[in-house]
Short mmCIF file of C-alpha atoms in Angstrom, two decimals:
data_model
loop_
_atom_site.label_atom_id
_atom_site.label_comp_id
_atom_site.label_asym_id
_atom_site.label_seq_id
_atom_site.Cartn_x
_atom_site.Cartn_y
_atom_site.Cartn_z
CA LYS A 1 75.90 23.89 19.11
CA GLU A 2 78.69 24.04 21.71
CA LYS A 3 81.26 22.79 19.22
CA TYR A 4 80.14 25.36 16.66
CA SER A 5 80.48 28.23 19.12
CA GLU A 6 83.97 27.05 20.04
CA ARG A 7 85.30 26.98 16.45
CA PRO A 8 82.62 28.33 14.05
CA ASN A 9 84.85 28.52 10.97
CA ARG A 10 85.40 24.76 11.04
CA TYR A 11 81.71 24.37 10.24
CA LEU A 12 80.70 27.46 8.26
CA MET A 13 82.72 30.09 6.43
CA LYS A 14 82.16 32.96 4.02
CA HIS A 15 84.58 33.63 1.17
CA HIS A 16 84.16 36.70 -1.01
CA TYR A 17 85.96 40.00 -1.44
CA LEU A 18 84.09 41.74 1.40
CA SER A 19 84.57 38.95 3.96
CA PRO A 20 87.58 39.03 6.30
CA LYS A 21 90.14 36.27 5.86
CA ILE A 22 90.39 35.72 9.59
CA ILE A 23 89.56 32.59 11.58
CA GLU A 24 87.50 33.21 14.71
CA LYS A 25 88.42 31.68 18.06
CA ARG A 26 91.56 29.85 17.05
CA ILE A 27 92.87 27.69 19.86
CA ASN A 28 95.44 29.39 22.13
CA ILE A 29 95.56 32.53 19.97
CA THR A 30 94.37 35.97 20.99
CA GLU A 31 92.80 37.74 18.00
CA ASN A 32 94.59 41.05 18.51
CA LYS A 33 98.00 39.39 19.00
CA LYS A 34 98.27 37.16 15.95
CA THR A 35 101.67 36.82 14.34
CA LEU A 36 102.07 37.29 10.59
CA LYS A 37 102.39 33.52 10.16
CA GLU A 38 99.13 32.98 12.04
CA TYR A 39 97.43 35.63 9.93
CA LEU A 40 98.70 34.01 6.71
CA ASP A 41 97.56 30.60 7.99
CA ASP A 42 94.10 32.10 8.51
CA ARG A 43 94.07 33.41 4.94
CA LEU A 44 95.16 30.05 3.54
CA PHE A 45 92.45 28.32 5.59
CA VAL A 46 89.79 30.60 4.09
CA GLU A 47 91.11 30.64 0.53
CA SER A 48 91.51 26.86 0.35
CA TRP A 49 88.02 26.23 1.80
CA GLN A 50 89.02 24.17 4.82
CA SER A 51 85.54 24.19 6.30
CA ALA A 52 82.50 21.92 6.26
CA MET A 53 80.29 24.54 4.56
CA ILE A 54 81.41 27.44 2.36
CA VAL A 55 79.29 30.39 1.28
CA THR A 56 80.93 31.95 -1.75
CA THR A 57 80.36 33.58 -5.15
CA PHE A 58 80.06 32.24 -8.70
CA VAL A 59 83.33 33.99 -9.52
CA GLN A 60 85.23 32.11 -6.81
CA PHE A 61 83.60 28.79 -7.67
CA LEU A 62 83.70 28.84 -11.49
CA HIS A 63 87.17 30.39 -11.72
CA THR A 64 88.33 27.49 -9.55
CA VAL A 65 86.69 24.95 -11.86
CA PHE A 66 87.96 26.57 -15.07
CA GLY A 67 90.86 28.63 -13.76
CA TYR A 68 94.60 28.31 -13.89
CA LYS A 69 95.82 30.65 -11.14
CA ASN A 70 97.10 29.21 -7.89
CA ARG A 71 94.92 31.45 -5.73
CA PHE A 72 91.87 29.73 -7.24
CA LEU A 73 93.18 26.21 -7.78
CA LYS A 74 94.36 25.69 -4.21
CA LYS A 75 90.74 24.99 -3.21
CA PHE A 76 89.76 22.74 -6.14
CA HIS A 77 90.37 19.53 -4.17
CA ASN A 78 87.67 20.54 -1.68
CA ILE A 79 85.02 20.62 -4.42
CA ILE A 80 85.47 16.86 -4.83
CA ASN A 81 82.92 14.73 -2.92
CA SER A 82 80.87 17.80 -2.13
CA ILE A 83 77.31 19.07 -2.57
CA VAL A 84 77.21 22.37 -4.44
CA ILE A 85 74.06 24.48 -3.92
CA LEU A 86 73.60 26.97 -6.75
CA ASP A 87 71.45 30.01 -6.10
CA GLU A 88 70.42 32.46 -8.86
CA VAL A 89 72.20 30.56 -11.66
CA GLN A 90 70.25 32.58 -14.22
CA ASN A 91 72.78 35.36 -13.60
CA ILE A 92 75.47 33.37 -15.40
CA ASP A 93 76.19 34.47 -18.98
CA PRO A 94 74.28 32.11 -21.37
CA ASN A 95 77.46 31.89 -23.48
CA TYR A 96 78.89 29.69 -20.71
CA HIS A 97 75.90 27.37 -20.21
CA ARG A 98 77.29 24.60 -22.46
CA LEU A 99 80.74 24.86 -20.85
CA ILE A 100 79.27 24.58 -17.35
CA GLN A 101 77.05 21.68 -18.40
CA LYS A 102 80.10 19.72 -19.62
CA ALA A 103 82.26 20.54 -16.59
CA PHE A 104 79.57 19.76 -14.04
CA LYS A 105 78.89 16.41 -15.72
CA VAL A 106 82.57 15.48 -15.27
CA LEU A 107 82.57 16.70 -11.67
CA GLY A 108 79.47 14.63 -10.99
CA ASN A 109 80.51 11.41 -12.75
CA VAL A 110 84.21 11.39 -11.91
CA PHE A 111 84.54 13.35 -8.68
CA ASN A 112 81.29 12.43 -6.90
CA THR A 113 80.07 16.03 -6.79
CA TYR A 114 76.35 16.81 -6.57
CA PHE A 115 74.68 20.02 -7.73
CA LEU A 116 71.47 21.44 -6.33
CA GLN A 117 69.64 24.35 -8.00
CA ILE A 118 67.36 26.45 -5.83
CA THR A 119 66.55 29.43 -8.05
CA ALA A 120 63.05 30.44 -9.16
CA THR A 121 64.19 30.75 -12.79
CA GLN A 122 65.91 27.54 -13.87
CA PRO A 123 68.12 27.90 -16.97
CA ASN A 124 68.50 24.90 -19.24
CA MET A 125 72.09 24.32 -18.11
CA PHE A 126 72.24 20.69 -17.00
CA ASP A 127 72.05 17.35 -18.77
CA LYS A 128 68.45 16.34 -18.09
CA THR A 129 69.34 12.63 -18.05
CA ASN A 130 71.35 13.26 -14.86
CA LEU A 131 68.80 15.48 -13.14
CA ILE A 132 66.95 14.35 -10.04
CA GLU A 133 64.05 16.53 -8.99
CA ILE A 134 64.07 16.62 -5.20
CA VAL A 135 61.19 19.08 -5.03
CA ASN A 136 58.30 19.10 -7.49
CA SER A 137 58.69 22.72 -8.56
CA ASP A 138 55.59 22.58 -10.77
CA TYR A 139 53.46 21.72 -7.75
CA TYR A 140 54.77 24.62 -5.71
CA MET A 141 55.03 27.21 -8.47
CA LYS A 142 51.46 26.49 -9.65
CA ASN A 143 49.86 26.09 -6.25
CA ASP A 144 47.48 28.90 -5.24
CA VAL A 145 49.36 29.38 -1.97
CA PHE A 146 52.38 30.56 -3.96
CA ASN A 147 50.37 32.57 -6.49
CA ARG A 148 51.47 35.83 -4.90
CA VAL A 149 51.73 38.35 -7.75
CA LYS A 150 49.60 39.84 -10.53
CA LEU A 151 51.78 40.91 -13.47
CA ASN A 152 50.41 43.67 -15.70
CA ILE A 153 52.31 44.50 -18.90
CA ASN A 154 52.14 47.92 -20.53
CA SER A 155 54.22 47.49 -23.69
CA LYS A 156 53.52 50.99 -24.99
CA HIS A 157 56.65 53.12 -24.99
CA GLN A 158 56.77 55.93 -22.42
CA GLU A 159 59.31 58.64 -21.78
CA LEU A 160 60.70 58.61 -18.26
CA GLU A 161 59.36 62.12 -17.58
CA ASP A 162 55.83 61.13 -18.65
CA PHE A 163 55.87 57.97 -16.53
CA ALA A 164 57.22 59.88 -13.52
CA ASN A 165 54.48 62.50 -13.79
CA LYS A 166 51.72 59.87 -14.05
CA PHE A 167 53.14 57.93 -11.11
CA CYS A 168 53.42 61.00 -8.88
CA ASP A 169 49.87 62.07 -9.78
CA SER A 170 48.22 58.70 -9.21
CA PHE A 171 50.16 56.66 -6.64
CA SER A 172 48.76 56.66 -3.11
CA ASP A 173 49.30 53.13 -1.75
CA ASP A 174 51.43 52.16 1.27
CA ASN A 175 54.71 51.24 -0.43
CA CYS A 176 56.31 50.73 -3.81
CA LEU A 177 59.51 49.54 -5.48
CA LEU A 178 60.50 50.92 -8.90
CA VAL A 179 63.35 49.15 -10.74
CA MET A 180 65.12 50.98 -13.58
CA ASN A 181 67.71 49.60 -15.98
CA THR A 182 70.28 52.36 -15.49
CA LYS A 183 71.57 54.45 -12.61
CA LYS A 184 70.73 57.63 -14.52
CA PHE A 185 67.05 56.70 -14.88
CA ALA A 186 66.86 55.54 -11.25
CA THR A 187 68.42 58.76 -9.94
CA ASN A 188 66.23 61.04 -12.08
CA LEU A 189 63.08 59.17 -11.09
CA PHE A 190 64.07 59.29 -7.42
CA TYR A 191 64.48 63.09 -7.49
CA LYS A 192 61.09 63.48 -9.16
CA ILE A 193 59.30 61.28 -6.62
CA GLN A 194 61.13 62.84 -3.69
CA LYS A 195 59.96 66.29 -4.77
CA ASN A 196 56.33 65.37 -5.39
CA LEU A 197 55.36 62.56 -3.00
CA THR A 198 56.39 64.17 0.26
CA ASP A 199 54.28 61.91 2.51
CA TYR A 200 56.66 58.99 1.88
CA GLN A 201 60.16 58.09 2.99
CA HIS A 202 62.27 57.79 -0.16
CA PHE A 203 65.31 55.66 -0.99
CA CYS A 204 67.51 55.26 -4.07
CA LEU A 205 69.58 52.06 -4.34
CA THR A 206 72.29 51.96 -7.01
CA THR A 207 75.98 51.11 -7.18
CA ASN A 208 76.70 54.82 -6.84
CA LEU A 209 76.30 54.13 -3.13
CA THR A 210 79.21 52.49 -1.35
CA PRO A 211 78.52 48.94 -0.10
CA PHE A 212 78.71 50.26 3.48
CA HIS A 213 76.07 52.91 2.79
CA ARG A 214 73.88 50.64 0.65
CA ASN A 215 73.66 47.95 3.33
CA LYS A 216 72.65 50.54 5.92
CA LYS A 217 69.86 51.77 3.65
CA ILE A 218 68.55 48.23 2.99
CA LYS A 219 68.36 47.57 6.73
CA GLU A 220 66.53 50.85 7.24
CA ILE A 221 64.05 50.05 4.44
CA ARG A 222 63.35 46.62 5.92
CA LYS A 223 62.68 48.13 9.33
CA LEU A 224 60.28 50.74 7.90
CA LEU A 225 58.39 48.12 5.88
CA ASP A 226 58.04 45.93 8.98
CA LEU A 227 56.58 48.94 10.79
CA HIS A 228 54.13 49.52 7.89
CA LYS A 229 55.52 52.98 7.14
CA LYS A 230 54.94 54.70 3.80
CA VAL A 231 58.03 53.90 1.70
CA ILE A 232 59.04 54.31 -1.95
CA VAL A 233 62.28 52.74 -3.19
CA VAL A 234 63.84 53.38 -6.59
CA SER A 235 66.55 50.90 -7.53
CA THR A 236 68.53 49.29 -10.32
CA GLN A 237 68.86 45.55 -10.92
CA LEU A 238 71.01 45.19 -7.79
CA ILE A 239 67.80 44.46 -5.87
CA GLU A 240 66.93 41.44 -8.04
CA ALA A 241 68.73 38.84 -5.95
CA GLY A 242 69.85 38.47 -2.36
CA VAL A 243 67.83 41.42 -1.03
CA ASP A 244 65.11 40.29 1.37
CA LEU A 245 62.54 43.08 0.98
CA SER A 246 58.83 42.79 0.23
CA PHE A 247 56.63 45.45 -1.42
CA LYS A 248 52.94 45.59 -2.23
CA ASN A 249 53.56 47.40 -5.53
CA VAL A 250 56.45 46.96 -7.96
CA TYR A 251 57.22 48.67 -11.26
CA ARG A 252 60.00 47.48 -13.55
CA ASP A 253 61.40 48.78 -16.81
CA PHE A 254 61.42 46.09 -19.51
CA GLY A 255 64.22 43.53 -19.35
CA PRO A 256 64.91 39.80 -19.84
CA ILE A 257 62.34 37.40 -18.43
CA ASP A 258 64.64 36.01 -15.75
CA SER A 259 65.24 39.55 -14.43
CA ILE A 260 61.53 40.28 -14.50
CA ILE A 261 60.74 37.17 -12.47
CA GLN A 262 63.52 37.93 -10.01
CA VAL A 263 62.10 41.40 -9.36
CA ALA A 264 58.69 39.78 -8.86
CA GLY A 265 60.35 38.04 -5.92
CA ARG A 266 60.40 41.42 -4.12
CA CYS A 267 56.58 41.72 -4.49
CA ASN A 268 54.42 40.15 -1.76
CA ARG A 269 57.57 38.14 -1.08
CA SER A 270 56.29 36.09 1.86
CA GLY A 271 52.68 35.96 0.74
CA GLU A 272 51.80 38.33 3.58
CA LEU A 273 49.21 40.02 1.32
CA GLY A 274 47.47 36.78 0.39
CA ILE A 275 46.87 35.19 -3.03
CA LEU A 276 47.57 37.66 -5.87
CA GLY A 277 48.05 40.40 -3.27
CA GLY A 278 51.13 41.83 -4.99
CA ASN A 279 50.80 44.30 -7.90
CA PHE A 280 53.64 44.06 -10.42
CA ASN A 281 53.68 46.42 -13.41
CA LEU A 282 56.06 45.94 -16.33
CA ILE A 283 56.58 49.16 -18.26
CA ASN A 284 58.49 50.10 -21.40
CA LEU A 285 60.78 53.10 -21.08
CA SER A 286 62.93 51.93 -24.01
CA ASN A 287 65.95 51.88 -21.78
CA SER A 288 66.96 48.23 -22.08
CA ARG A 289 70.23 48.83 -23.93
CA ILE A 290 72.25 47.33 -21.09
CA TYR A 291 70.96 43.88 -22.16
CA SER A 292 71.77 42.07 -25.39
CA LYS A 293 69.25 42.55 -28.19
CA ALA A 294 68.76 38.78 -28.40
CA LEU A 295 67.63 38.50 -24.75
CA ILE A 296 65.19 41.39 -25.13
CA GLN A 297 63.84 39.95 -28.37
CA TYR A 298 63.32 36.52 -26.75
CA SER A 299 61.43 38.16 -23.90
CA GLU A 300 59.21 40.24 -26.18
CA GLU A 301 58.28 37.18 -28.23
CA ILE A 302 57.29 35.19 -25.13
CA LEU A 303 55.36 37.88 -23.24
CA LYS A 304 52.40 38.07 -25.60
CA ASN A 305 49.64 38.64 -23.04
CA GLU A 306 48.90 41.77 -21.06
CA LYS A 307 48.37 39.91 -17.78
CA TYR A 308 50.10 37.01 -16.00
CA SER A 309 50.39 35.76 -12.43
CA SER A 310 53.00 33.89 -10.40
CA ILE A 311 51.73 30.47 -11.50
CA ASP A 312 52.69 31.38 -15.10
CA PHE A 313 56.31 32.20 -14.28
CA ILE A 314 57.70 28.67 -14.47
CA ALA A 315 56.34 28.14 -18.02
CA LEU A 316 57.59 31.57 -19.14
CA SER A 317 61.02 30.80 -17.69
CA GLU A 318 61.24 27.44 -19.46
CA LYS A 319 60.26 28.97 -22.81
CA TYR A 320 62.80 31.71 -22.35
CA PHE A 321 65.79 29.52 -21.48
CA ASN A 322 64.90 26.88 -24.10
CA GLN A 323 65.54 29.50 -26.77
CA PHE A 324 69.20 29.89 -25.82
CA THR A 325 71.47 28.48 -28.48
CA PHE A 326 74.68 30.25 -27.47
CA SER A 327 77.39 27.59 -27.68
CA LEU A 328 80.32 28.92 -29.77
CA LYS A 329 82.18 30.51 -26.88
CA SER A 330 81.72 27.40 -24.72
CA LYS A 331 82.99 25.12 -27.49
CA MET A 332 86.10 27.22 -27.98
CA ILE A 333 86.97 27.07 -24.27
CA ILE A 334 86.25 23.32 -24.12
CA ARG A 335 88.69 22.76 -27.01
CA ALA A 336 91.34 24.73 -25.12
CA ILE A 337 90.77 22.71 -21.94
CA LYS A 338 91.09 19.42 -23.83
CA GLU A 339 94.42 20.55 -25.31
CA MET A 340 95.60 22.12 -22.03
CA ASN A 341 95.88 25.47 -23.74
CA TYR A 342 96.22 28.00 -20.95
CA ASN A 343 97.39 31.10 -22.79
CA ARG A 344 98.21 30.39 -26.45
CA LYS A 345 96.24 32.16 -29.19
CA VAL A 346 94.95 29.32 -31.40
CA ASN A 347 92.23 29.34 -34.04
CA ASN A 348 88.87 28.02 -32.80
CA GLN A 349 90.03 28.15 -29.19
CA ILE A 350 89.71 30.54 -26.26
CA PRO A 351 92.62 29.85 -23.88
CA VAL A 352 91.75 29.02 -20.28
CA SER A 353 93.39 32.25 -19.11
CA ASP A 354 90.77 34.23 -21.09
CA PHE A 355 87.82 32.72 -19.22
CA LYS A 356 86.15 35.54 -17.31
CA LEU A 357 82.77 35.08 -15.70
CA ILE A 358 82.52 38.86 -15.41
CA PRO A 359 84.06 40.81 -18.34
CA ASP A 360 86.87 43.25 -17.62
CA ASP A 361 85.42 46.46 -16.26
CA PRO A 362 86.63 49.67 -17.94
CA ARG A 363 85.78 51.63 -14.81
CA LYS A 364 88.20 52.72 -12.11
CA ASN A 365 87.90 51.88 -8.44
CA ILE A 366 87.73 54.84 -6.09
CA TYR A 367 87.24 55.12 -2.36
CA ILE A 368 84.59 57.56 -1.15
CA LEU A 369 85.45 58.12 2.50
CA HIS A 370 82.03 59.25 3.63
CA THR A 371 82.62 58.57 7.31
CA GLU A 372 85.27 60.19 9.45
CA GLU A 373 86.34 56.74 10.63
CA ALA A 374 86.97 55.59 7.04
CA ASP A 375 89.04 58.71 6.35
CA LYS A 376 91.12 58.00 9.45
CA GLN A 377 91.61 54.37 8.38
CA MET A 378 92.82 55.39 4.92
CA ARG A 379 95.36 57.78 6.44
CA GLU A 380 96.54 55.02 8.77
CA LEU A 381 96.86 52.62 5.85
CA ILE A 382 98.97 55.01 3.80
CA GLU A 383 101.15 55.86 6.80
CA ASN A 384 101.72 52.16 7.47
CA LYS A 385 102.66 51.55 3.84
CA ARG A 386 105.20 54.33 4.02
CA LYS A 387 106.56 53.14 7.37
CA LEU A 388 107.08 49.68 5.91
CA LYS A 389 109.76 51.05 3.57
CA PHE A 390 111.95 52.12 6.47
CA VAL A 391 111.47 49.37 9.06
CA ASP A 392 114.05 46.56 9.14
CA ASN A 393 113.01 44.80 12.32
CA LYS A 394 111.19 41.62 11.27
CA LYS A 395 108.72 41.56 14.15
CA GLU A 396 107.80 45.21 13.63
CA ARG A 397 107.45 44.73 9.87
CA ASN A 398 105.12 41.79 10.39
CA GLU A 399 102.95 43.77 12.78
CA ILE A 400 102.67 46.57 10.22
CA ILE A 401 101.74 44.11 7.45
CA ILE A 402 98.96 42.62 9.58
CA GLU A 403 97.60 46.09 10.33
CA ILE A 404 97.67 46.97 6.62
CA GLU A 405 95.66 43.87 5.73
CA LYS A 406 93.04 44.64 8.37
CA LEU A 407 92.70 48.23 7.16
CA LYS A 408 92.35 47.09 3.53
CA HIS A 409 89.42 44.89 4.47
CA LYS A 410 87.70 47.66 6.41
CA LEU A 411 88.08 50.13 3.54
CA ILE A 412 86.82 47.89 0.75
CA ARG A 413 83.27 48.70 1.93
CA PHE A 414 83.79 52.29 0.75
CA GLN A 415 84.88 51.41 -2.79
CA ILE A 416 82.81 52.09 -5.89
CA SER A 417 83.60 51.87 -9.61
CA VAL A 418 83.22 54.87 -11.91
CA TYR A 419 84.20 55.71 -15.48
CA GLN A 420 87.25 57.88 -16.05
CA GLN A 421 85.19 60.65 -17.63
CA GLU A 422 83.09 60.78 -14.47
CA LEU A 423 86.26 61.27 -12.43
CA ASN A 424 87.75 63.98 -14.60
CA VAL A 425 85.62 66.71 -13.05
CA TYR A 426 87.07 65.76 -9.65
CA ASN A 427 90.74 65.61 -10.65
CA ASP A 428 91.64 68.42 -8.26
CA LEU A 429 90.21 66.45 -5.34
CA LEU A 430 91.95 63.15 -6.00
CA GLU A 431 95.00 62.29 -3.95
CA PRO A 432 98.04 61.95 -6.30
CA GLU A 433 97.87 58.46 -7.75
CA ASN A 434 101.60 58.27 -8.50
CA GLU A 435 102.38 58.87 -4.83
CA LEU A 436 99.78 56.55 -3.38
CA ALA A 437 99.69 53.64 -5.82
CA ILE A 438 102.33 51.76 -3.86
CA ASP A 439 100.66 48.37 -3.81
CA LYS A 440 99.74 46.65 -7.09
CA ASN A 441 96.91 44.77 -5.35
CA PHE A 442 95.29 47.81 -3.79
CA THR A 443 94.43 51.11 -5.47
CA TYR A 444 94.58 54.18 -3.28
CA ILE A 445 92.59 56.64 -5.36
CA PHE A 446 90.24 58.26 -2.89
CA ILE A 447 88.33 61.38 -1.99
CA SER A 448 88.65 62.59 1.58
CA TYR A 449 85.79 62.85 4.05
CA ASP A 450 85.68 66.66 3.85
CA ASN A 451 85.88 66.80 0.05
CA GLN A 452 83.27 64.11 -0.56
CA LYS A 453 80.91 65.90 1.82
CA GLU A 454 81.53 69.25 0.16
CA TYR A 455 81.45 68.22 -3.51
CA VAL A 456 81.20 64.54 -4.43
CA TYR A 457 78.79 62.37 -2.43
CA ASP A 458 75.10 62.72 -1.70
CA GLU A 459 73.50 60.83 1.20
CA ASN A 460 70.47 60.03 -0.99
CA VAL A 461 72.00 58.89 -4.28
CA GLY A 462 75.73 58.44 -3.61
CA PHE A 463 78.45 59.47 -6.07
CA LEU A 464 77.55 62.53 -8.16
CA LYS A 465 78.58 62.90 -11.79
CA GLU A 466 78.44 66.64 -11.30
CA PRO A 467 79.80 68.25 -8.11
CA LYS A 468 77.42 69.85 -5.63
CA LYS A 469 79.06 73.20 -6.33
CA ASN A 470 82.05 74.61 -8.21
CA ILE A 471 85.26 73.15 -6.92
CA SER A 472 87.27 75.94 -5.38
CA SER A 473 90.97 76.41 -5.87
CA THR A 474 91.45 75.72 -2.16
CA ILE A 475 90.61 72.13 -1.41
CA MET A 476 90.83 70.05 1.75
CA ILE A 477 93.50 67.34 1.73
#
């Protein structure tokens, strides 16, 4: 414990886009007086995974295994002789299951790497001849102690308005979570519930909220639930994994079975309501277009009964994942890897450079500066970028660069992604991109604190597709 407190990053480290690339308590270095070299050494330490335990993302891990860029590959050697714990692997695109199976087998057999799955919905991704079951999942998943949730399926199509009216007229329990497939449905349902069920505290969780704002809301929800307050939360799929909240009642629009089971994990999560104490209702609002037709069809074919419980989930999950036969994309990448094809366009191959765990996003990143501190930090960042052009002194330049990097990290919490057509209505509020886009690795499109408050951002639902009021010819810059 003493050694950990002295140098914590030697033992445990986070690496993802929101985590700072700074090493805590470096020997003989004062945090606020680091030189540029010391800052860059910190970043290399983090990005090359020079720690006993790393908490990271699938993007960082799999783009290192299958990637070709130096910023990923410089940590590959630290995957060797390691134990890799995979959480929520069902979120990986089924098109890559065969590719991952092949790669992990090589990592295991040749590089002494072990893989441990700890998700509730286990995809059929690994070679079963090499699997060792450390925990008897059947025993736990089918034991009454873990039989926490009753699942009721209403497959009859409903319009959102009709469902919202019925819910507002009939719901009277302590708390509820409602998970919609799109931000539009979630927002509309939230407004309806907020207007009609006034005895509750209401929350809407979507990616229209900045990460900074969303995390604050999740903490507030958890506190209210712990205090047994009356709470209703409307959310999108973002709540499916990594959000430690527990509700007595859950409603979910129809989706793939793995998503359904993941949402069930937010219902009577700790068994605090006893056996079958959680009420989970699957509804059909015919708004599942965000998922592939094949996944929805698989799910519909498997969910034939009107009622299930937690002990049925493991069998449903196995049936679901056993239907996956997606292998073409994996085979084409495997061929490219075997021929060391990194970027050539060849028939029956997908070059390594085209591997993307998350497809390219057509949306644009924008910073919603919904705190005065964030607005101040953005102004400081831009001023520092401009100063850098005119400073020749090496020491001064290095100090400015360090400050810029720190400000970038602070501001990333206020970034969201929106489609261009959603931005068009706010064109008069956007700072001129041609003036501010002075760093290819950081986009400076943002809306000021005053303008977001006046027109763009709502404390309940986040970014608004339509402004709060007509945008006047005089705007605040």
